[in-house]
């Protein structure tokens, strides 16, 4: 695991320990909390059109950045509880995606169009 | 942004460019995709009890690690499109949480119990 | 509760009883399952633009209808387990929304624009 | 479609028309909003254990009932926009599930255990 991610993971573990919150942090509960935070992030975009979602105000961008942080922090907590190396998994998944979606075969077509192949 | 996260962000950008998929990657759509992946991660835990969620088989753990990677990769793509420094936002959010939930006032109580204060 | 919804609720209860699945159907787990199904519904739309989402093919529409059914069925199961009258709650919520969003004050503005008031 | 659901659908359509909100109610956006509401419902249960989720206080139950209403109302709005008969789809899906999960073959086993067959 990267040194920087490890530093965050350690801070989160200390945070949970100091509050006796490890008891609530089963992987099941952390996955729920992560999903709730992902929805809170998405909520910022739900009534915007795609163009508007690319041109947020400074205030919106700051709020969105903190929602992204919430998702990230629960992801790191979950990685800690399950002893998953998030950087290694991410690299592995990109490699799998590169093999699954050869550029010259999928160019300009989105997921659903591909599934209809 | 950390060097290691930057390396992933660059790989994802190259991946999207090579497939002409930037057109689909509005922040709105990426937030939706992230939320869908968070649900796929959660789905692994939905019929497990909390104890079972802590003791996954090697196969389950590997599947879960790849779902976590999917969430992480969309989070990094979104950070790229919105020019958000994910590490800085995460550090800022932990600091905010440390101030919001003083250890000696919240020890052993979960979120909903706190909101009822 | 409406007679027709009651008929579905009874069928779902019989279905769960016959399979000894009530043990998995805690409100917590049903809320998770409902959220997973909502994400599966959303996934059909994630790479479509808004216009495309209004003009689904017959096949897409049929798939989407079954995903909507999944959401509905878990909602009815949850209503059964929590003894909630879904029709009464829905009527009450519409009335609350009518009071919260007076037509002449919110016309043509979406949720986020309203929250910025 | 059932008479009672039709009454709700009509009220929601009138509500949206009076506020000029049909423009925001593309199926894509409604699916997002439904997923956000499903997460808000789930949030009530995230730090409860399964037993606690079955024994809500009167206040919690009332809050949960209104979150369930939000999910239901967006589901009905989406059914209206896509011209989907929700009752018919629900009946069809139960029948499909009855065929997919024969009681004598799946008794007492949850979804993931079944997928491992």
CSV table of C-alpha atoms in Angstrom, one decimal:
chain,number,residue,atom,x,y,z
A,1,UNK,CA,0.0,0.0,0.0
A,2,UNK,CA,1.2,3.5,-0.8
A,3,UNK,CA,2.8,5.4,2.0
A,4,UNK,CA,0.3,8.3,1.7
A,5,UNK,CA,-2.7,6.1,1.7
A,6,UNK,CA,-1.3,4.2,4.7
A,7,UNK,CA,-1.0,7.5,6.6
A,8,UNK,CA,-4.7,8.2,6.0
A,9,UNK,CA,-5.6,4.6,7.0
A,10,UNK,CA,-3.7,5.0,10.2
A,11,UNK,CA,-5.4,8.3,11.0
A,12,UNK,CA,-8.8,6.7,10.4
A,13,UNK,CA,-8.0,3.7,12.6
A,14,UNK,CA,-6.8,6.0,15.4
A,15,UNK,CA,-10.0,8.1,15.0
A,16,UNK,CA,-12.2,5.0,15.3
A,17,UNK,CA,-10.3,3.5,18.2
A,18,UNK,CA,-10.4,6.8,20.2
A,19,UNK,CA,-14.2,6.8,19.9
A,20,UNK,CA,-14.7,3.1,20.4
A,21,UNK,CA,-16.3,3.0,16.9
A,22,UNK,CA,-14.6,-0.1,15.6
A,23,UNK,CA,-17.6,-2.0,16.9
A,24,UNK,CA,-19.8,-0.3,14.3
A,25,UNK,CA,-17.3,-0.7,11.5
A,26,UNK,CA,-18.0,-4.2,10.2
A,27,UNK,CA,-17.3,-4.5,6.5
A,28,UNK,CA,-21.1,-4.8,6.0
A,29,UNK,CA,-21.7,-1.5,7.7
A,30,UNK,CA,-18.8,0.3,6.1
A,31,UNK,CA,-20.0,-0.8,2.6
A,32,UNK,CA,-23.5,0.6,3.5
A,33,UNK,CA,-21.9,3.9,4.7
A,34,UNK,CA,-19.8,4.1,1.6
A,35,UNK,CA,-22.9,3.7,-0.6
A,36,UNK,CA,-24.8,6.3,1.4
A,37,UNK,CA,-21.9,8.8,0.9
A,38,UNK,CA,-21.8,7.9,-2.8
A,39,UNK,CA,-25.4,8.9,-3.0
A,40,UNK,CA,-24.8,12.2,-1.2
A,41,UNK,CA,-22.1,12.9,-3.8
A,42,UNK,CA,-24.5,12.1,-6.6
A,43,UNK,CA,-27.2,14.2,-5.1
A,44,UNK,CA,-25.2,17.3,-6.0
A,45,UNK,CA,-25.6,16.4,-9.7
A,46,UNK,CA,-29.1,15.0,-9.9
A,47,UNK,CA,-30.9,18.0,-11.2
A,48,UNK,CA,-27.9,19.4,-13.2
A,49,UNK,CA,-27.5,18.6,-16.9
A,50,UNK,CA,-24.2,17.1,-17.9
A,51,UNK,CA,-22.8,20.5,-19.1
A,52,UNK,CA,-23.7,22.1,-15.8
A,53,UNK,CA,-22.1,19.3,-13.9
A,54,UNK,CA,-18.8,20.2,-15.6
A,55,UNK,CA,-19.0,23.9,-14.6
A,56,UNK,CA,-19.6,24.0,-10.9
A,57,UNK,CA,-19.3,27.1,-8.8
A,58,UNK,CA,-16.4,27.3,-6.4
A,59,UNK,CA,-18.8,26.6,-3.5
A,60,UNK,CA,-20.4,23.6,-5.2
A,61,UNK,CA,-16.9,22.3,-6.1
A,62,UNK,CA,-15.8,22.5,-2.5
A,63,UNK,CA,-18.9,20.7,-1.2
A,64,UNK,CA,-18.5,18.0,-3.9
A,65,UNK,CA,-14.8,17.7,-2.9
A,66,UNK,CA,-15.8,16.9,0.7
A,67,UNK,CA,-18.4,14.4,-0.4
A,68,UNK,CA,-15.7,12.7,-2.5
A,69,UNK,CA,-13.5,12.7,0.6
A,70,UNK,CA,-16.3,10.9,2.6
A,71,UNK,CA,-16.4,8.1,-0.1
A,72,UNK,CA,-12.6,7.9,-0.1
A,73,UNK,CA,-12.4,7.7,3.7
A,74,UNK,CA,-14.9,4.8,4.0
A,75,UNK,CA,-13.1,3.1,1.2
A,76,UNK,CA,-9.9,3.3,3.1
A,77,UNK,CA,-11.5,2.1,6.3
A,78,UNK,CA,-13.0,-0.9,4.5
A,79,UNK,CA,-9.6,-1.6,2.9
A,80,UNK,CA,-8.1,-1.6,6.5
A,81,UNK,CA,-10.8,-3.9,7.9
A,82,UNK,CA,-10.5,-6.4,5.0
A,83,UNK,CA,-6.7,-6.0,4.7
A,84,UNK,CA,-7.1,-5.1,1.0
A,85,UNK,CA,-4.3,-3.3,-0.8
A,86,UNK,CA,-6.3,-0.6,-2.6
A,87,UNK,CA,-3.5,0.6,-4.9
A,88,UNK,CA,-2.7,-3.0,-6.1
A,89,UNK,CA,-6.4,-3.7,-6.7
A,90,UNK,CA,-6.8,-0.5,-8.7
A,91,UNK,CA,-3.8,-1.3,-10.9
A,92,UNK,CA,-5.0,-4.8,-11.4
A,93,UNK,CA,-8.5,-3.6,-12.3
A,94,UNK,CA,-7.2,-1.1,-14.9
A,95,UNK,CA,-5.1,-3.8,-16.5
A,96,UNK,CA,-8.2,-6.1,-16.6
A,97,UNK,CA,-10.2,-3.2,-18.2
A,98,UNK,CA,-7.5,-2.6,-20.8
A,99,UNK,CA,-7.8,-6.2,-21.8
A,100,UNK,CA,-11.6,-6.3,-21.7
A,101,UNK,CA,-12.1,-3.2,-23.8
A,102,UNK,CA,-9.6,-3.1,-26.6
A,103,UNK,CA,-9.4,0.5,-27.8
A,104,UNK,CA,-9.9,-0.3,-31.5
A,105,UNK,CA,-13.0,-2.3,-30.8
A,106,UNK,CA,-14.9,-0.1,-28.4
A,107,UNK,CA,-14.0,3.4,-29.6
A,108,UNK,CA,-16.8,5.9,-29.0
A,109,UNK,CA,-19.3,3.4,-27.7
A,110,UNK,CA,-20.6,3.4,-24.1
A,111,UNK,CA,-21.1,0.5,-21.8
A,112,UNK,CA,-24.7,-0.4,-22.7
A,113,UNK,CA,-24.0,-0.2,-26.4
A,114,UNK,CA,-21.1,-2.6,-25.8
A,115,UNK,CA,-23.2,-5.0,-23.8
A,116,UNK,CA,-25.6,-5.2,-26.8
A,117,UNK,CA,-22.8,-6.6,-29.0
B,1,UNK,CA,-2.0,15.2,-5.3
B,2,UNK,CA,0.1,12.2,-4.4
B,3,UNK,CA,2.5,10.8,-7.0
B,4,UNK,CA,0.9,7.4,-6.8
B,5,UNK,CA,-2.7,8.6,-7.2
B,6,UNK,CA,-1.5,10.9,-10.0
B,7,UNK,CA,-0.1,7.8,-11.8
B,8,UNK,CA,-3.5,6.1,-11.6
B,9,UNK,CA,-5.3,9.3,-12.8
B,10,UNK,CA,-3.0,9.5,-15.8
B,11,UNK,CA,-3.6,5.9,-16.7
B,12,UNK,CA,-7.3,6.4,-16.5
B,13,UNK,CA,-7.2,9.5,-18.6
B,14,UNK,CA,-5.2,7.7,-21.3
B,15,UNK,CA,-7.6,4.8,-21.1
B,16,UNK,CA,-10.6,7.1,-21.7
B,17,UNK,CA,-8.9,9.1,-24.4
B,18,UNK,CA,-7.8,6.0,-26.4
B,19,UNK,CA,-11.5,4.8,-26.4
B,20,UNK,CA,-13.0,8.3,-27.0
B,21,UNK,CA,-14.9,7.9,-23.8
B,22,UNK,CA,-14.3,11.3,-22.3
B,23,UNK,CA,-17.6,12.3,-24.0
B,24,UNK,CA,-19.4,10.0,-21.6
B,25,UNK,CA,-17.4,11.1,-18.5
B,26,UNK,CA,-19.3,14.2,-17.4
B,27,UNK,CA,-19.1,14.6,-13.6
B,28,UNK,CA,-22.8,13.8,-13.5
B,29,UNK,CA,-22.3,10.4,-15.2
B,30,UNK,CA,-19.2,9.6,-13.3
B,31,UNK,CA,-21.0,10.2,-10.0
B,32,UNK,CA,-23.8,7.9,-11.2
B,33,UNK,CA,-21.2,5.2,-12.2
B,34,UNK,CA,-19.4,5.5,-8.8
B,35,UNK,CA,-22.8,5.1,-7.0
B,36,UNK,CA,-23.6,2.0,-9.1
B,37,UNK,CA,-20.2,0.5,-8.3
B,38,UNK,CA,-20.7,1.3,-4.6
B,39,UNK,CA,-23.9,-0.7,-4.7
B,40,UNK,CA,-22.2,-3.6,-6.4
B,41,UNK,CA,-19.6,-3.6,-3.6
B,42,UNK,CA,-22.4,-3.5,-1.0
B,43,UNK,CA,-24.3,-6.4,-2.8
B,44,UNK,CA,-21.6,-8.8,-1.6
B,45,UNK,CA,-22.5,-8.1,2.0
B,46,UNK,CA,-26.3,-7.7,1.8
B,47,UNK,CA,-27.3,-11.2,3.0
B,48,UNK,CA,-24.3,-11.7,5.3
B,49,UNK,CA,-24.5,-10.8,8.9
B,50,UNK,CA,-21.9,-8.5,10.3
B,51,UNK,CA,-19.7,-11.3,11.7
B,52,UNK,CA,-19.8,-13.1,8.3
B,53,UNK,CA,-18.8,-9.9,6.6
B,54,UNK,CA,-15.6,-9.8,8.6
B,55,UNK,CA,-14.6,-13.4,7.6
B,56,UNK,CA,-14.8,-13.6,3.9
B,57,UNK,CA,-13.4,-16.5,1.9
B,58,UNK,CA,-10.3,-15.8,-0.2
B,59,UNK,CA,-12.5,-15.8,-3.3
B,60,UNK,CA,-15.0,-13.4,-1.8
B,61,UNK,CA,-12.2,-11.1,-0.6
B,62,UNK,CA,-10.7,-11.0,-4.1
B,63,UNK,CA,-14.1,-10.1,-5.7
B,64,UNK,CA,-14.7,-7.5,-3.1
B,65,UNK,CA,-11.2,-6.0,-3.7
B,66,UNK,CA,-12.0,-5.6,-7.4
B,67,UNK,CA,-15.4,-3.9,-6.6
B,68,UNK,CA,-13.5,-1.6,-4.3
B,69,UNK,CA,-11.1,-0.8,-7.1
B,70,UNK,CA,-14.1,0.1,-9.4
B,71,UNK,CA,-15.3,2.6,-6.8
B,72,UNK,CA,-11.7,4.0,-6.4
B,73,UNK,CA,-11.2,4.3,-10.1
B,74,UNK,CA,-14.4,6.3,-10.7
B,75,UNK,CA,-13.5,8.5,-7.8
B,76,UNK,CA,-10.1,9.2,-9.3
B,77,UNK,CA,-11.7,9.9,-12.7
B,78,UNK,CA,-14.1,12.3,-11.1
B,79,UNK,CA,-11.3,14.0,-9.2
B,80,UNK,CA,-9.5,14.5,-12.6
B,81,UNK,CA,-12.6,15.9,-14.3
B,82,UNK,CA,-13.3,18.3,-11.5
B,83,UNK,CA,-9.7,19.1,-10.7
B,84,UNK,CA,-10.1,18.0,-7.1
B,85,UNK,CA,-7.1,17.1,-5.0
B,86,UNK,CA,-8.4,13.9,-3.3
B,87,UNK,CA,-5.6,13.6,-0.8
B,88,UNK,CA,-6.0,17.2,0.4
B,89,UNK,CA,-9.8,16.8,0.6
B,90,UNK,CA,-9.5,13.6,2.6
B,91,UNK,CA,-7.0,15.2,5.1
B,92,UNK,CA,-9.3,18.2,5.4
B,93,UNK,CA,-12.3,16.0,6.0
B,94,UNK,CA,-10.6,13.9,8.8
B,95,UNK,CA,-9.7,17.1,10.5
B,96,UNK,CA,-13.3,18.4,10.3
B,97,UNK,CA,-14.5,15.0,11.7
B,98,UNK,CA,-12.0,15.2,14.6
B,99,UNK,CA,-13.5,18.6,15.5
B,100,UNK,CA,-17.1,17.6,15.0
B,101,UNK,CA,-16.9,14.4,17.1
B,102,UNK,CA,-14.7,15.0,20.2
B,103,UNK,CA,-13.7,11.6,21.4
B,104,UNK,CA,-14.7,12.1,25.0
B,105,UNK,CA,-18.2,13.2,24.0
B,106,UNK,CA,-19.1,10.5,21.4
B,107,UNK,CA,-17.3,7.4,22.7
B,108,UNK,CA,-19.2,4.2,21.9
B,109,UNK,CA,-22.2,5.9,20.3
B,110,UNK,CA,-23.0,5.6,16.7
B,111,UNK,CA,-24.2,8.3,14.2
B,112,UNK,CA,-27.9,8.1,14.8
B,113,UNK,CA,-27.6,8.1,18.6
B,114,UNK,CA,-25.5,11.2,18.2
B,115,UNK,CA,-28.0,13.0,16.0
B,116,UNK,CA,-30.6,12.4,18.7
B,117,UNK,CA,-28.6,14.5,21.1
C,1,UNK,CA,-53.3,-0.3,2.7
C,2,UNK,CA,-54.8,-0.7,-0.7
C,3,UNK,CA,-56.2,-4.1,-1.6
C,4,UNK,CA,-54.0,-4.5,-4.6
C,5,UNK,CA,-50.8,-3.7,-2.7
C,6,UNK,CA,-52.0,-6.0,0.1
C,7,UNK,CA,-52.3,-8.8,-2.4
C,8,UNK,CA,-48.6,-8.3,-3.5
C,9,UNK,CA,-47.5,-8.1,0.1
C,10,UNK,CA,-49.2,-11.4,0.9
C,11,UNK,CA,-47.6,-13.1,-2.1
C,12,UNK,CA,-44.1,-11.9,-1.0
C,13,UNK,CA,-44.6,-13.0,2.5
C,14,UNK,CA,-45.7,-16.4,1.4
C,15,UNK,CA,-42.7,-16.5,-1.0
C,16,UNK,CA,-40.3,-15.7,1.9
C,17,UNK,CA,-42.0,-18.1,4.3
C,18,UNK,CA,-41.9,-21.0,1.8
C,19,UNK,CA,-38.1,-20.5,1.4
C,20,UNK,CA,-37.3,-19.8,5.1
C,21,UNK,CA,-36.0,-16.4,4.0
C,22,UNK,CA,-37.6,-14.3,6.6
C,23,UNK,CA,-34.4,-14.8,8.6
C,24,UNK,CA,-32.5,-12.7,6.0
C,25,UNK,CA,-35.3,-10.1,5.7
C,26,UNK,CA,-34.4,-7.7,8.6
C,27,UNK,CA,-35.4,-4.1,7.8
C,28,UNK,CA,-31.6,-3.3,7.6
C,29,UNK,CA,-31.0,-6.0,5.0
C,30,UNK,CA,-34.2,-5.2,3.0
C,31,UNK,CA,-33.1,-1.5,2.9
C,32,UNK,CA,-29.7,-2.6,1.5
C,33,UNK,CA,-31.3,-4.8,-1.1
C,34,UNK,CA,-33.7,-2.1,-2.1
C,35,UNK,CA,-30.7,0.3,-2.6
C,36,UNK,CA,-28.9,-2.3,-4.6
C,37,UNK,CA,-31.9,-2.7,-6.9
C,38,UNK,CA,-32.3,1.1,-7.2
C,39,UNK,CA,-28.7,1.1,-8.5
C,40,UNK,CA,-29.3,-1.7,-11.0
C,41,UNK,CA,-32.2,0.4,-12.3
C,42,UNK,CA,-30.1,3.5,-12.5
C,43,UNK,CA,-27.3,1.6,-14.3
C,44,UNK,CA,-29.5,1.3,-17.4
C,45,UNK,CA,-29.4,5.1,-17.7
C,46,UNK,CA,-25.9,5.9,-16.6
C,47,UNK,CA,-24.3,6.3,-20.1
C,48,UNK,CA,-27.5,7.6,-21.8
C,49,UNK,CA,-28.1,11.3,-22.1
C,50,UNK,CA,-31.4,12.6,-20.8
C,51,UNK,CA,-33.1,12.6,-24.2
C,52,UNK,CA,-32.0,9.0,-24.9
C,53,UNK,CA,-33.4,8.0,-21.5
C,54,UNK,CA,-36.8,9.1,-22.6
C,55,UNK,CA,-36.7,7.1,-25.8
C,56,UNK,CA,-35.8,3.5,-24.8
C,57,UNK,CA,-36.1,0.6,-27.1
C,58,UNK,CA,-38.9,-2.0,-26.3
C,59,UNK,CA,-36.2,-4.3,-25.0
C,60,UNK,CA,-34.6,-1.7,-22.7
C,61,UNK,CA,-38.1,-0.6,-21.5
C,62,UNK,CA,-38.9,-4.2,-20.6
C,63,UNK,CA,-35.6,-4.6,-18.7
C,64,UNK,CA,-36.2,-1.3,-16.9
C,65,UNK,CA,-39.7,-2.3,-15.9
C,66,UNK,CA,-38.4,-5.5,-14.2
C,67,UNK,CA,-35.8,-3.5,-12.3
C,68,UNK,CA,-38.5,-1.1,-11.2
C,69,UNK,CA,-40.5,-4.2,-10.1
C,70,UNK,CA,-37.5,-5.3,-8.0
C,71,UNK,CA,-37.4,-1.9,-6.2
C,72,UNK,CA,-41.1,-2.0,-5.7
C,73,UNK,CA,-41.1,-5.6,-4.3
C,74,UNK,CA,-38.4,-4.8,-1.7
C,75,UNK,CA,-40.3,-1.7,-0.7
C,76,UNK,CA,-43.4,-3.7,-0.1
C,77,UNK,CA,-41.5,-6.4,1.8
C,78,UNK,CA,-40.0,-3.6,4.0
C,79,UNK,CA,-43.5,-2.1,4.5
C,80,UNK,CA,-44.7,-5.5,5.7
C,81,UNK,CA,-41.8,-6.0,8.1
C,82,UNK,CA,-42.1,-2.5,9.6
C,83,UNK,CA,-46.0,-2.5,9.4
C,84,UNK,CA,-45.9,0.8,7.4
C,85,UNK,CA,-48.9,1.8,5.3
C,86,UNK,CA,-47.2,2.7,2.1
C,87,UNK,CA,-50.2,4.4,0.4
C,88,UNK,CA,-51.0,6.5,3.5
C,89,UNK,CA,-47.3,7.5,3.8
C,90,UNK,CA,-47.2,8.4,0.1
C,91,UNK,CA,-50.3,10.6,0.3
C,92,UNK,CA,-48.9,12.3,3.4
C,93,UNK,CA,-45.6,13.0,1.7
C,94,UNK,CA,-47.2,14.5,-1.4
C,95,UNK,CA,-49.2,16.8,0.9
C,96,UNK,CA,-46.0,17.8,2.7
C,97,UNK,CA,-44.3,18.5,-0.6
C,98,UNK,CA,-47.2,20.6,-1.8
C,99,UNK,CA,-46.8,22.8,1.3
C,100,UNK,CA,-43.0,22.9,1.2
C,101,UNK,CA,-42.8,23.9,-2.5
C,102,UNK,CA,-45.6,26.4,-3.3
C,103,UNK,CA,-46.0,26.4,-7.0
C,104,UNK,CA,-45.8,30.2,-7.5
C,105,UNK,CA,-42.5,30.4,-5.5
C,106,UNK,CA,-40.5,27.5,-7.1
C,107,UNK,CA,-41.7,27.4,-10.7
C,108,UNK,CA,-39.1,26.2,-13.1
C,109,UNK,CA,-36.3,25.9,-10.5
C,110,UNK,CA,-34.8,22.6,-9.5
C,111,UNK,CA,-33.9,21.3,-6.0
C,112,UNK,CA,-30.4,22.7,-5.7
C,113,UNK,CA,-31.4,26.1,-7.0
C,114,UNK,CA,-34.1,26.1,-4.3
C,115,UNK,CA,-31.7,25.1,-1.5
C,116,UNK,CA,-29.5,28.1,-2.4
C,117,UNK,CA,-32.4,30.5,-1.6
D,1,UNK,CA,-52.5,0.0,-13.4
D,2,UNK,CA,-54.4,0.0,-10.1
D,3,UNK,CA,-56.9,2.8,-9.5
D,4,UNK,CA,-55.1,3.8,-6.3
D,5,UNK,CA,-51.7,4.0,-7.9
D,6,UNK,CA,-53.2,5.9,-10.8
D,7,UNK,CA,-54.5,8.5,-8.3
D,8,UNK,CA,-51.0,9.0,-6.9
D,9,UNK,CA,-49.5,9.2,-10.4
D,10,UNK,CA,-52.0,11.8,-11.4
D,11,UNK,CA,-51.3,13.9,-8.3
D,12,UNK,CA,-47.6,13.7,-8.9
D,13,UNK,CA,-48.0,14.7,-12.6
D,14,UNK,CA,-50.1,17.7,-11.6
D,15,UNK,CA,-47.6,18.6,-8.9
D,16,UNK,CA,-44.7,18.6,-11.5
D,17,UNK,CA,-46.8,20.4,-14.1
D,18,UNK,CA,-47.8,23.2,-11.7
D,19,UNK,CA,-44.1,23.8,-10.9
D,20,UNK,CA,-42.8,23.4,-14.4
D,21,UNK,CA,-40.6,20.5,-13.1
D,22,UNK,CA,-41.3,18.1,-16.0
D,23,UNK,CA,-38.2,19.5,-17.6
D,24,UNK,CA,-36.1,18.0,-14.8
D,25,UNK,CA,-37.9,14.7,-14.7
D,26,UNK,CA,-36.1,12.8,-17.5
D,27,UNK,CA,-36.0,9.0,-16.7
D,28,UNK,CA,-32.3,9.4,-16.1
D,29,UNK,CA,-32.7,12.1,-13.5
D,30,UNK,CA,-35.7,10.3,-11.9
D,31,UNK,CA,-33.6,7.1,-11.6
D,32,UNK,CA,-30.9,9.1,-9.9
D,33,UNK,CA,-33.3,10.7,-7.5
D,34,UNK,CA,-34.9,7.4,-6.7
D,35,UNK,CA,-31.4,6.0,-5.9
D,36,UNK,CA,-30.6,9.0,-3.7
D,37,UNK,CA,-33.8,8.5,-1.7
D,38,UNK,CA,-33.1,4.7,-1.4
D,39,UNK,CA,-29.8,5.7,0.2
D,40,UNK,CA,-31.5,8.1,2.6
D,41,UNK,CA,-33.8,5.3,3.6
D,42,UNK,CA,-30.9,3.0,4.2
D,43,UNK,CA,-29.0,5.6,6.2
D,44,UNK,CA,-31.5,5.1,9.0
D,45,UNK,CA,-30.3,1.5,9.4
D,46,UNK,CA,-26.6,1.8,8.7
D,47,UNK,CA,-25.3,1.8,12.3
D,48,UNK,CA,-28.1,-0.4,13.7
D,49,UNK,CA,-27.7,-4.1,14.0
D,50,UNK,CA,-30.3,-6.3,12.4
D,51,UNK,CA,-32.2,-6.8,15.6
D,52,UNK,CA,-32.4,-3.0,16.3
D,53,UNK,CA,-33.6,-2.4,12.8
D,54,UNK,CA,-36.7,-4.5,13.6
D,55,UNK,CA,-37.5,-2.6,16.7
D,56,UNK,CA,-37.6,1.1,15.7
D,57,UNK,CA,-39.0,3.7,18.0
D,58,UNK,CA,-42.2,5.4,16.9
D,59,UNK,CA,-40.3,8.5,15.8
D,60,UNK,CA,-37.8,6.4,13.8
D,61,UNK,CA,-40.6,4.4,12.2
D,62,UNK,CA,-42.4,7.6,11.1
D,63,UNK,CA,-39.2,9.0,9.6
D,64,UNK,CA,-38.5,5.7,7.8
D,65,UNK,CA,-42.1,5.7,6.5
D,66,UNK,CA,-41.6,9.1,4.9
D,67,UNK,CA,-38.3,8.0,3.3
D,68,UNK,CA,-40.1,4.9,1.9
D,69,UNK,CA,-42.7,7.3,0.5
D,70,UNK,CA,-40.0,9.3,-1.3
D,71,UNK,CA,-38.7,6.1,-3.0
D,72,UNK,CA,-42.3,5.1,-3.9
D,73,UNK,CA,-43.2,8.5,-5.3
D,74,UNK,CA,-40.1,8.6,-7.6
D,75,UNK,CA,-40.9,5.1,-8.7
D,76,UNK,CA,-44.4,6.2,-9.6
D,77,UNK,CA,-43.1,9.3,-11.4
D,78,UNK,CA,-40.7,7.1,-13.4
D,79,UNK,CA,-43.5,4.6,-14.2
D,80,UNK,CA,-45.5,7.6,-15.5
D,81,UNK,CA,-42.7,8.9,-17.7
D,82,UNK,CA,-41.8,5.5,-19.1
D,83,UNK,CA,-45.5,4.4,-19.4
D,84,UNK,CA,-44.7,1.3,-17.3
D,85,UNK,CA,-47.5,-0.6,-15.5
D,86,UNK,CA,-45.9,-1.1,-12.1
D,87,UNK,CA,-48.5,-3.5,-10.8
D,88,UNK,CA,-48.2,-5.8,-13.8
D,89,UNK,CA,-44.4,-5.7,-13.7
D,90,UNK,CA,-44.4,-6.5,-10.0
D,91,UNK,CA,-46.7,-9.5,-10.6
D,92,UNK,CA,-44.6,-10.7,-13.5
D,93,UNK,CA,-41.4,-10.4,-11.4
D,94,UNK,CA,-42.8,-12.4,-8.5
D,95,UNK,CA,-43.8,-15.2,-10.9
D,96,UNK,CA,-40.3,-15.1,-12.4
D,97,UNK,CA,-38.8,-15.4,-8.9
D,98,UNK,CA,-41.1,-18.3,-8.0
D,99,UNK,CA,-39.8,-20.1,-11.0
D,100,UNK,CA,-36.1,-19.1,-10.5
D,101,UNK,CA,-36.0,-20.1,-6.8
D,102,UNK,CA,-38.0,-23.4,-6.3
D,103,UNK,CA,-38.8,-23.5,-2.6
D,104,UNK,CA,-37.5,-27.0,-2.1
D,105,UNK,CA,-34.1,-26.2,-3.6
D,106,UNK,CA,-33.3,-22.9,-2.0
D,107,UNK,CA,-34.8,-23.3,1.5
D,108,UNK,CA,-32.9,-21.4,4.1
D,109,UNK,CA,-30.1,-20.3,1.8
D,110,UNK,CA,-29.5,-16.7,0.9
D,111,UNK,CA,-28.7,-15.1,-2.4
D,112,UNK,CA,-24.9,-15.4,-2.4
D,113,UNK,CA,-25.0,-19.0,-1.1
D,114,UNK,CA,-27.3,-19.8,-4.1
D,115,UNK,CA,-25.0,-18.1,-6.6
D,116,UNK,CA,-22.1,-20.4,-5.4
D,117,UNK,CA,-24.1,-23.4,-6.5
